[in-house]
Coordinates of C-alpha atoms in Angstrom, one line a residue:
X1 CA -43.2 -12.6 -1.7
X2 CA -43.8 -13.1 -5.5
X3 CA -42.3 -10.4 -8.0
X4 CA -46.3 -9.2 -8.2
X5 CA -46.9 -8.5 -4.8
X6 CA -43.7 -7.0 -4.5
X7 CA -44.4 -4.6 -7.4
X8 CA -47.6 -3.5 -5.3
X9 CA -45.0 -2.9 -2.4
X10 CA -42.6 -0.6 -3.9
X11 CA -45.8 1.2 -5.7
X12 CA -46.8 1.7 -2.1
X13 CA -43.6 2.7 -1.2
X14 CA -43.2 5.0 -3.8
X15 CA -46.2 6.9 -2.8
X16 CA -44.8 7.7 0.4
X17 CA -41.6 8.9 -1.2
X18 CA -42.7 11.8 -2.9
X19 CA -39.2 13.0 -3.1
X20 CA -37.6 9.7 -4.0
X21 CA -35.2 10.1 -1.9
X22 CA -35.4 7.1 0.3
X23 CA -36.8 8.6 3.3
X24 CA -40.4 8.0 4.5
X25 CA -40.8 8.7 8.1
X26 CA -43.4 7.0 10.6
X27 CA -45.1 10.4 10.3
X28 CA -45.4 10.2 6.7
X29 CA -47.0 6.8 6.9
X30 CA -49.3 8.0 9.7
X31 CA -50.6 10.9 7.8
X32 CA -51.6 9.2 4.3
X33 CA -52.0 5.4 5.3
X34 CA -56.0 4.6 4.8
X35 CA -56.7 2.2 7.7
X36 CA -60.1 2.1 7.0
X37 CA -58.7 -0.6 4.2
X38 CA -57.2 -2.8 6.7
X39 CA -57.8 -6.7 6.7
X40 CA -59.3 -6.4 10.5
X41 CA -60.9 -3.3 10.2
X42 CA -62.9 -4.3 7.1
X43 CA -63.6 -7.5 9.0
X44 CA -64.3 -6.0 11.6
X45 CA -62.1 -8.0 14.2
X46 CA -60.3 -4.4 15.3
X47 CA -60.7 -0.6 15.7
X48 CA -59.3 1.9 13.2
X49 CA -57.3 2.7 16.2
X50 CA -55.9 -0.5 16.7
X51 CA -55.2 -1.0 13.5
X52 CA -53.1 2.1 13.0
X53 CA -51.3 1.4 16.4
X54 CA -50.7 -1.9 15.4
X55 CA -49.3 -1.2 11.8
X56 CA -47.3 1.8 12.8
X57 CA -45.2 -0.7 15.3
X58 CA -44.5 -2.6 12.4
X59 CA -42.0 -0.2 11.0
X60 CA -38.4 1.5 11.9
X61 CA -37.7 -2.2 13.5
X62 CA -33.7 -2.0 12.0
X63 CA -32.5 1.4 12.7
X64 CA -34.8 2.5 15.3
X65 CA -34.4 6.4 13.9
X66 CA -37.9 7.6 12.6
X67 CA -36.9 6.4 9.0
X68 CA -38.5 3.7 7.2
X69 CA -36.4 2.1 4.7
X70 CA -37.9 0.3 1.7
X71 CA -36.5 -2.7 2.8
X72 CA -38.6 -2.5 6.2
X73 CA -41.6 -1.9 4.3
X74 CA -41.2 -4.5 2.4
X75 CA -40.1 -6.5 5.5
X76 CA -43.4 -5.8 6.8
X77 CA -45.8 -6.5 3.6
X78 CA -44.2 -10.3 3.4
X79 CA -46.1 -11.3 6.3
X80 CA -49.0 -9.4 5.5
X81 CA -48.6 -11.6 1.8
X82 CA -48.2 -14.5 3.7
X83 CA -51.7 -14.4 5.0
X84 CA -53.1 -13.4 1.9
X85 CA -54.1 -16.6 -0.5
X86 CA -54.6 -14.8 -3.6
X87 CA -52.8 -12.2 -5.8
X88 CA -55.6 -10.3 -7.0
X89 CA -56.4 -10.0 -3.1
X90 CA -53.7 -9.0 -2.4
X91 CA -53.4 -6.0 -5.2
X92 CA -56.7 -5.4 -4.0
X93 CA -55.5 -4.7 -0.5
X94 CA -52.5 -2.5 -1.7
X95 CA -54.5 -0.5 -3.8
X96 CA -57.3 0.4 -1.5
X97 CA -54.6 1.0 1.5
X98 CA -52.6 3.2 -0.3
X99 CA -55.0 4.5 -3.0
X100 CA -53.0 3.5 -5.8
X101 CA -55.1 4.1 -9.1
X102 CA -55.9 1.3 -11.4
X103 CA -56.4 -2.4 -11.6
X104 CA -58.9 -4.5 -13.8
X105 CA -62.1 -6.5 -12.9
X106 CA -62.0 -8.0 -9.4
X107 CA -58.9 -6.0 -8.7
X108 CA -59.6 -2.3 -10.2
X109 CA -59.3 0.6 -7.3
X110 CA -62.5 1.4 -5.1
X111 CA -60.5 3.7 -2.8
X112 CA -59.3 6.8 -4.5
X113 CA -61.8 9.9 -4.9
X114 CA -64.1 10.9 -8.1
X115 CA -65.0 14.1 -8.5
X116 CA -67.6 16.1 -10.9
X117 CA -65.4 18.2 -13.0
X118 CA -66.8 20.8 -14.9
X119 CA -64.8 21.9 -18.0
X120 CA -64.6 25.9 -19.8
X121 CA -67.0 24.3 -22.7
X122 CA -69.5 23.4 -19.8
X123 CA -69.7 19.7 -20.6
X124 CA -69.6 17.5 -17.3
X125 CA -67.5 14.5 -16.5
X126 CA -66.9 12.0 -13.4
X127 CA -62.9 11.9 -12.7
X128 CA -60.6 10.0 -10.8
X129 CA -58.2 11.6 -8.7
X130 CA -55.8 9.5 -9.1
X131 CA -53.1 10.5 -6.5
X132 CA -55.5 11.9 -3.5
X133 CA -53.4 10.2 -0.4
X134 CA -53.3 12.8 2.0
X135 CA -56.3 15.1 0.7
X136 CA -58.5 15.6 3.3
X137 CA -62.4 15.3 2.8
X138 CA -63.6 18.6 1.9
X139 CA -60.4 20.1 0.7
X140 CA -61.5 21.3 -2.9
X141 CA -58.0 23.3 -3.5
X142 CA -56.3 19.7 -2.7
X143 CA -58.6 17.6 -5.1
X144 CA -58.2 20.7 -7.6
X145 CA -54.2 20.8 -7.5
X146 CA -54.2 16.8 -7.9
X147 CA -56.4 17.5 -10.7
X148 CA -53.9 19.9 -12.5
X149 CA -51.0 17.6 -11.7
X150 CA -53.5 14.7 -13.5
X151 CA -52.8 17.3 -16.4
X152 CA -56.5 19.2 -16.6
X153 CA -55.7 22.9 -16.5
X154 CA -57.1 26.0 -14.2
X155 CA -60.4 26.3 -16.0
X156 CA -61.7 23.2 -14.5
X157 CA -64.7 23.8 -11.4
X158 CA -65.3 20.8 -9.5
X159 CA -68.1 20.0 -7.2
X160 CA -66.7 17.2 -4.0
X161 CA -70.4 17.3 -2.9
X162 CA -72.2 13.9 -2.8
X163 CA -69.8 11.7 -0.2
X164 CA -66.2 12.8 -0.2
X165 CA -67.1 15.4 3.1
X166 CA -68.8 12.5 4.6
X167 CA -66.2 9.7 4.1
X168 CA -65.2 9.1 7.3
X169 CA -68.7 7.9 8.2
X170 CA -69.3 4.6 7.7
X171 CA -72.2 3.8 5.0
X172 CA -75.1 2.4 6.8
X173 CA -77.5 -0.3 5.2
X174 CA -81.3 0.2 5.2
X175 CA -82.8 -3.1 6.9
X176 CA -85.7 -2.6 5.9
X177 CA -89.2 -0.4 7.3
X178 CA -90.2 -1.5 11.0
X179 CA -93.7 -2.7 11.0
X180 CA -93.6 -3.4 7.8
X181 CA -95.0 -6.4 6.5
X182 CA -93.7 -9.3 3.8
X183 CA -95.3 -8.1 0.6
X184 CA -98.3 -10.9 -1.1
X185 CA -101.7 -11.8 -0.3
X186 CA -103.5 -8.7 2.2
X187 CA -104.6 -10.0 5.2
X188 CA -108.4 -9.3 5.6

């Protein structure tokens, strides 16, 4: 695995290791991993539950102590990396699965929540919640705290309506209206 990919694995591990002490548990991973971004779930070959179970089985392989070391985490992603050709695709997968903010162009993160922030002066902006991993849909206080951690003051109001509460449901695509006929010449 090249250095660029290893850096994204380290970034994901750092998100899990919030205290910086090198201790990440299986439960930490279970509660923070966004299984909807797993390649098998994305392409429809496995269910989210199957992907999560398989994913969790890969960790804690060396010591069997409930702790996932950076080495165990890196070993798992070495295997994943081997199945992904492009570095950009690997970056996008890691950013979305672990809600790593940033990226440019094709690699830009699309999984972090965005909220409508009303500032004290009345102006409104849409802001990315850069560390939304572990904040449950509808948790206004959780999103507000994460924005405070990003430097927004206490005076902001946020609106999370418009998809955050419902983000566990897959988006539905319209396939047209039954019984409608194609546009074109009218039939007499």
